[in-house]
Amino acid sequence: GNSVTQMEGPVTLSEEAFLTINCTYTATGYPSLFWYVQYPGEGLQLLLKATKADDKGSNKGFEATYRKETTSFHLEKGSVQVSDSAVYFCALQEYGNKLVFGAGTILRVKS
Amino acid sequence: EAGVVQSPRYKIIEKKQPVAFWCNPISGHNTLYWYLQNLGQGPELLIRYENEEAVDDSQLPKDRFSAERLKGVDSTLKIQPAELGDSAVYLCASSLIGENEQFFGPGTRLTVL
């Protein structure tokens, strides 16, 4: 079946550091890809998405590019803030809108 | 605009007891999802409704879990009887049919003792 693999956390960075969270997927066809973020005590929120190969999703300074050749959708941000501390989930969308999530990566940003 | 509402936020029960979770989706969203999120893992789909019809319940453990969405709006997920392994967060999400963005509620954290 389809699956998503994320880098294990926690990832701990200093404020203004560069962030990369790796995500690779296994799927038949070309699913839509998503990054969701979960802040403490809150529900998952869509951060960004890409629906076809070479698309770049971006939001709030975060970016991810749909790479068909490497089946990857790595999340990047040039300068993280303490407020970015959260759990980040990579996901793919199967037929029927079912989301398949990775295990999540905890990000901690220190001031 | 109000988001997806879930209640209760937290629930602690003894094993073998029944428990129910309630979800009210965003107004106008005709697709509703229930997900299970175990500690340290990503959410996994339990059931998906389009209006009042369960169109995908293949991952719902039907021996103890049941769900309903009688009027195509709010939904209830029930576990009877609960087991220790059911301790997890139960998430509800909603979307418009044909739209790929799902909006999630804050979840219900269940602890089974």
mmCIF file of C-alpha atoms in Angstrom:
data_model
loop_
_atom_site.group_PDB
_atom_site.id
_atom_site.type_symbol
_atom_site.label_atom_id
_atom_site.label_comp_id
_atom_site.label_asym_id
_atom_site.label_seq_id
_atom_site.Cartn_x
_atom_site.Cartn_y
_atom_site.Cartn_z
ATOM 1 C CA GLY A 1 0.000 0.000 0.000
ATOM 2 C CA ASN A 2 0.889 3.662 -0.081
ATOM 3 C CA SER A 3 3.123 4.988 2.667
ATOM 4 C CA VAL A 4 4.984 8.075 3.871
ATOM 5 C CA THR A 5 8.315 8.140 5.684
ATOM 6 C CA GLN A 6 9.535 11.183 7.587
ATOM 7 C CA MET A 7 12.803 11.884 9.299
ATOM 8 C CA GLU A 8 12.696 11.084 12.960
ATOM 9 C CA GLY A 9 12.735 13.829 15.509
ATOM 10 C CA PRO A 10 12.889 15.704 17.588
ATOM 11 C CA VAL A 11 14.659 18.317 15.522
ATOM 12 C CA THR A 12 16.098 21.048 17.739
ATOM 13 C CA LEU A 13 17.256 24.310 16.165
ATOM 14 C CA SER A 14 18.218 27.779 17.270
ATOM 15 C CA GLU A 15 16.104 30.693 16.148
ATOM 16 C CA GLU A 16 16.917 31.871 12.585
ATOM 17 C CA ALA A 17 18.456 28.521 11.643
ATOM 18 C CA PHE A 18 17.642 26.770 8.363
ATOM 19 C CA LEU A 19 15.128 23.945 8.566
ATOM 20 C CA THR A 20 14.797 20.818 6.495
ATOM 21 C CA ILE A 21 12.432 17.970 7.343
ATOM 22 C CA ASN A 22 12.751 15.066 4.946
ATOM 23 C CA CYS A 23 9.723 13.243 3.576
ATOM 24 C CA THR A 24 9.621 10.416 1.035
ATOM 25 C CA TYR A 25 6.641 8.479 -0.168
ATOM 26 C CA THR A 26 5.682 5.225 -1.844
ATOM 27 C CA ALA A 27 2.598 5.322 -4.004
ATOM 28 C CA THR A 28 1.024 4.079 -7.184
ATOM 29 C CA GLY A 29 0.436 6.945 -9.536
ATOM 30 C CA TYR A 30 1.000 10.565 -8.606
ATOM 31 C CA PRO A 31 -0.869 11.484 -5.441
ATOM 32 C CA SER A 32 -1.281 14.997 -4.073
ATOM 33 C CA LEU A 33 1.176 15.741 -1.274
ATOM 34 C CA PHE A 34 0.658 17.774 1.888
ATOM 35 C CA TRP A 35 2.383 19.127 4.943
ATOM 36 C CA TYR A 36 0.222 19.536 8.031
ATOM 37 C CA VAL A 37 1.315 21.215 11.277
ATOM 38 C CA GLN A 38 0.023 20.516 14.775
ATOM 39 C CA TYR A 39 0.663 23.147 17.423
ATOM 40 C CA PRO A 40 0.390 22.102 21.078
ATOM 41 C CA GLY A 41 -3.220 21.562 22.109
ATOM 42 C CA GLU A 42 -4.574 22.243 18.623
ATOM 43 C CA GLY A 43 -5.813 20.246 15.655
ATOM 44 C CA LEU A 44 -3.846 19.614 12.490
ATOM 45 C CA GLN A 45 -3.678 22.559 10.114
ATOM 46 C CA LEU A 46 -2.802 22.424 6.452
ATOM 47 C CA LEU A 47 0.547 24.149 5.949
ATOM 48 C CA LEU A 48 1.062 23.657 2.215
ATOM 49 C CA LYS A 49 0.315 21.276 -0.619
ATOM 50 C CA ALA A 50 1.359 20.273 -4.137
ATOM 51 C CA THR A 51 -0.813 18.397 -6.568
ATOM 52 C CA LYS A 52 1.577 17.420 -9.373
ATOM 53 C CA ALA A 53 5.238 16.835 -10.077
ATOM 54 C CA ASP A 54 7.540 19.883 -9.841
ATOM 55 C CA ASP A 55 4.847 21.930 -8.078
ATOM 56 C CA LYS A 56 6.136 23.993 -5.172
ATOM 57 C CA GLY A 57 3.855 24.567 -2.227
ATOM 58 C CA SER A 58 4.599 27.511 0.036
ATOM 59 C CA ASN A 59 3.103 29.221 3.072
ATOM 60 C CA LYS A 60 4.381 31.257 6.034
ATOM 61 C CA GLY A 61 7.944 31.024 4.773
ATOM 62 C CA PHE A 62 7.819 27.223 4.438
ATOM 63 C CA GLU A 63 8.340 25.549 1.060
ATOM 64 C CA ALA A 64 8.242 22.034 -0.355
ATOM 65 C CA THR A 65 8.705 20.809 -3.921
ATOM 66 C CA TYR A 66 7.041 17.676 -5.325
ATOM 67 C CA ARG A 67 9.933 15.596 -6.702
ATOM 68 C CA LYS A 68 8.680 12.653 -8.743
ATOM 69 C CA GLU A 69 12.175 11.372 -9.542
ATOM 70 C CA THR A 70 13.113 10.980 -5.895
ATOM 71 C CA THR A 71 9.535 10.503 -4.578
ATOM 72 C CA SER A 72 10.196 13.240 -2.053
ATOM 73 C CA PHE A 73 8.484 16.308 -0.615
ATOM 74 C CA HIS A 74 10.991 17.824 1.813
ATOM 75 C CA LEU A 75 9.885 20.754 3.956
ATOM 76 C CA GLU A 76 12.222 23.767 4.206
ATOM 77 C CA LYS A 77 12.289 27.137 5.874
ATOM 78 C CA GLY A 78 15.111 29.611 5.658
ATOM 79 C CA SER A 79 14.845 31.077 9.155
ATOM 80 C CA VAL A 80 12.796 29.391 11.877
ATOM 81 C CA GLN A 81 11.175 31.151 14.809
ATOM 82 C CA VAL A 82 10.273 29.922 18.273
ATOM 83 C CA SER A 83 6.630 30.048 17.187
ATOM 84 C CA ASP A 84 7.342 27.364 14.567
ATOM 85 C CA SER A 85 7.779 24.784 17.327
ATOM 86 C CA ALA A 86 5.198 22.108 16.563
ATOM 87 C CA VAL A 87 4.758 18.644 15.087
ATOM 88 C CA TYR A 88 4.939 18.472 11.300
ATOM 89 C CA PHE A 89 3.222 15.720 9.309
ATOM 90 C CA CYS A 90 3.824 14.822 5.691
ATOM 91 C CA ALA A 91 0.899 13.153 3.941
ATOM 92 C CA LEU A 92 -0.244 11.872 0.581
ATOM 93 C CA GLN A 93 -3.793 11.721 -0.698
ATOM 94 C CA GLU A 94 -5.137 8.506 -2.120
ATOM 95 C CA TYR A 95 -8.194 7.974 -4.236
ATOM 96 C CA GLY A 96 -11.303 9.049 -2.365
ATOM 97 C CA ASN A 97 -9.489 11.817 -0.480
ATOM 98 C CA LYS A 98 -8.028 9.426 2.080
ATOM 99 C CA LEU A 99 -4.908 10.917 3.644
ATOM 100 C CA VAL A 100 -1.952 8.682 4.493
ATOM 101 C CA PHE A 101 0.282 10.362 7.063
ATOM 102 C CA GLY A 102 3.868 9.937 8.114
ATOM 103 C CA ALA A 103 4.687 9.509 11.796
ATOM 104 C CA GLY A 104 5.330 13.196 12.332
ATOM 105 C CA THR A 105 8.472 15.165 13.208
ATOM 106 C CA ILE A 106 8.721 17.242 16.359
ATOM 107 C CA LEU A 107 10.424 20.605 15.823
ATOM 108 C CA ARG A 108 11.755 22.554 18.773
ATOM 109 C CA VAL A 109 13.154 26.033 18.213
ATOM 110 C CA LYS A 110 15.210 27.655 20.965
ATOM 111 C CA SER A 111 15.563 31.386 21.411
ATOM 112 C CA GLU B 1 -16.156 30.842 10.567
ATOM 113 C CA ALA B 2 -16.302 28.178 13.247
ATOM 114 C CA GLY B 3 -13.976 25.235 12.829
ATOM 115 C CA VAL B 4 -14.603 21.549 13.416
ATOM 116 C CA VAL B 5 -15.918 21.042 16.933
ATOM 117 C CA GLN B 6 -15.265 17.907 18.940
ATOM 118 C CA SER B 7 -16.339 16.871 22.398
ATOM 119 C CA PRO B 8 -15.277 15.898 24.894
ATOM 120 C CA ARG B 9 -11.661 17.028 24.634
ATOM 121 C CA TYR B 10 -10.547 14.450 27.190
ATOM 122 C CA LYS B 11 -12.086 11.218 28.433
ATOM 123 C CA ILE B 12 -10.859 8.704 30.982
ATOM 124 C CA ILE B 13 -12.703 5.408 31.352
ATOM 125 C CA GLU B 14 -12.200 1.935 32.747
ATOM 126 C CA LYS B 15 -11.658 -0.901 30.286
ATOM 127 C CA LYS B 16 -14.804 -2.671 29.113
ATOM 128 C CA GLN B 17 -16.825 0.528 29.489
ATOM 129 C CA PRO B 18 -18.505 2.200 26.492
ATOM 130 C CA VAL B 19 -17.464 5.637 25.251
ATOM 131 C CA ALA B 20 -18.725 8.020 22.587
ATOM 132 C CA PHE B 21 -17.192 10.967 20.797
ATOM 133 C CA TRP B 22 -19.062 13.716 19.019
ATOM 134 C CA CYS B 23 -18.068 15.840 16.031
ATOM 135 C CA ASN B 24 -19.699 18.830 14.380
ATOM 136 C CA PRO B 25 -18.072 19.645 11.035
ATOM 137 C CA ILE B 26 -17.673 23.026 9.393
ATOM 138 C CA SER B 27 -21.010 24.274 8.118
ATOM 139 C CA GLY B 28 -21.641 23.114 4.570
ATOM 140 C CA HIS B 29 -18.957 20.432 4.592
ATOM 141 C CA ASN B 30 -20.587 17.266 3.342
ATOM 142 C CA THR B 31 -17.591 14.964 3.811
ATOM 143 C CA LEU B 32 -16.630 13.916 7.331
ATOM 144 C CA TYR B 33 -13.704 11.787 8.476
ATOM 145 C CA TRP B 34 -12.780 10.052 11.723
ATOM 146 C CA TYR B 35 -9.080 9.382 12.292
ATOM 147 C CA LEU B 36 -7.228 7.533 15.053
ATOM 148 C CA GLN B 37 -3.875 8.949 16.180
ATOM 149 C CA ASN B 38 -1.717 6.775 18.407
ATOM 150 C CA LEU B 39 1.053 8.384 20.424
ATOM 151 C CA GLY B 40 4.029 9.245 18.263
ATOM 152 C CA GLN B 41 2.280 8.314 15.036
ATOM 153 C CA GLY B 42 0.356 10.012 12.286
ATOM 154 C CA PRO B 43 -3.429 9.854 12.038
ATOM 155 C CA GLU B 44 -5.022 6.804 10.394
ATOM 156 C CA LEU B 45 -8.419 6.919 8.747
ATOM 157 C CA LEU B 46 -11.186 4.981 10.460
ATOM 158 C CA ILE B 47 -14.215 6.003 8.414
ATOM 159 C CA ARG B 48 -15.274 8.544 5.812
ATOM 160 C CA TYR B 49 -18.797 9.844 5.233
ATOM 161 C CA GLU B 50 -20.217 11.632 2.248
ATOM 162 C CA ASN B 51 -23.389 13.205 3.591
ATOM 163 C CA GLU B 52 -24.986 10.429 5.666
ATOM 164 C CA GLU B 53 -23.388 7.541 3.754
ATOM 165 C CA ALA B 54 -20.285 5.759 5.035
ATOM 166 C CA VAL B 55 -18.302 5.435 1.796
ATOM 167 C CA ASP B 56 -15.117 4.023 3.319
ATOM 168 C CA ASP B 57 -15.200 2.100 6.612
ATOM 169 C CA SER B 58 -12.662 -0.547 5.688
ATOM 170 C CA GLN B 59 -10.333 0.415 8.573
ATOM 171 C CA LEU B 60 -13.028 0.572 11.255
ATOM 172 C CA PRO B 61 -12.822 -2.373 13.708
ATOM 173 C CA LYS B 62 -16.483 -3.230 13.494
ATOM 174 C CA ASP B 63 -16.483 -5.686 16.382
ATOM 175 C CA ARG B 64 -16.277 -2.839 18.880
ATOM 176 C CA PHE B 65 -16.401 0.426 16.950
ATOM 177 C CA SER B 66 -19.451 2.019 15.362
ATOM 178 C CA ALA B 67 -20.188 5.399 13.868
ATOM 179 C CA GLU B 68 -23.202 7.274 12.646
ATOM 180 C CA ARG B 69 -24.033 10.481 10.830
ATOM 181 C CA LEU B 70 -27.793 10.319 10.752
ATOM 182 C CA LYS B 71 -28.676 13.704 9.249
ATOM 183 C CA GLY B 72 -25.516 14.211 7.258
ATOM 184 C CA VAL B 73 -24.186 16.865 9.638
ATOM 185 C CA ASP B 74 -22.728 15.928 13.012
ATOM 186 C CA SER B 75 -21.392 12.477 13.765
ATOM 187 C CA THR B 76 -20.803 10.161 16.700
ATOM 188 C CA LEU B 77 -18.080 7.535 17.044
ATOM 189 C CA LYS B 78 -18.628 4.852 19.674
ATOM 190 C CA ILE B 79 -16.442 2.172 21.217
ATOM 191 C CA GLN B 80 -18.064 -0.664 23.161
ATOM 192 C CA PRO B 81 -16.387 -2.174 25.047
ATOM 193 C CA ALA B 82 -13.195 -0.119 25.266
ATOM 194 C CA GLU B 83 -9.842 -1.880 25.576
ATOM 195 C CA LEU B 84 -6.528 -0.628 26.927
ATOM 196 C CA GLY B 85 -5.154 -0.386 23.387
ATOM 197 C CA ASP B 86 -7.857 2.090 22.415
ATOM 198 C CA SER B 87 -6.061 4.833 24.336
ATOM 199 C CA ALA B 88 -5.314 7.412 21.641
ATOM 200 C CA VAL B 89 -6.489 10.691 20.158
ATOM 201 C CA TYR B 90 -9.590 10.522 17.972
ATOM 202 C CA LEU B 91 -9.654 13.212 15.323
ATOM 203 C CA CYS B 92 -12.545 14.421 13.237
ATOM 204 C CA ALA B 93 -12.079 16.276 9.971
ATOM 205 C CA SER B 94 -14.359 17.674 7.308
ATOM 206 C CA SER B 95 -14.168 18.882 3.732
ATOM 207 C CA LEU B 96 -16.278 19.768 0.759
ATOM 208 C CA ILE B 97 -16.862 16.952 -1.720
ATOM 209 C CA GLY B 98 -14.259 17.230 -4.450
ATOM 210 C CA GLU B 99 -11.963 19.484 -2.424
ATOM 211 C CA ASN B 100 -8.715 17.960 -1.203
ATOM 212 C CA GLU B 101 -8.180 20.129 1.875
ATOM 213 C CA GLN B 102 -9.400 18.571 5.096
ATOM 214 C CA PHE B 103 -10.024 20.679 8.195
ATOM 215 C CA PHE B 104 -9.314 18.990 11.501
ATOM 216 C CA GLY B 105 -10.834 19.386 14.920
ATOM 217 C CA PRO B 106 -8.725 19.470 18.111
ATOM 218 C CA GLY B 107 -9.384 15.799 18.832
ATOM 219 C CA THR B 108 -10.570 13.803 21.814
ATOM 220 C CA ARG B 109 -7.861 12.226 23.939
ATOM 221 C CA LEU B 110 -9.087 8.894 25.297
ATOM 222 C CA THR B 111 -7.377 7.135 28.193
ATOM 223 C CA VAL B 112 -8.530 3.608 29.017
ATOM 224 C CA LEU B 113 -7.458 2.360 32.455
#
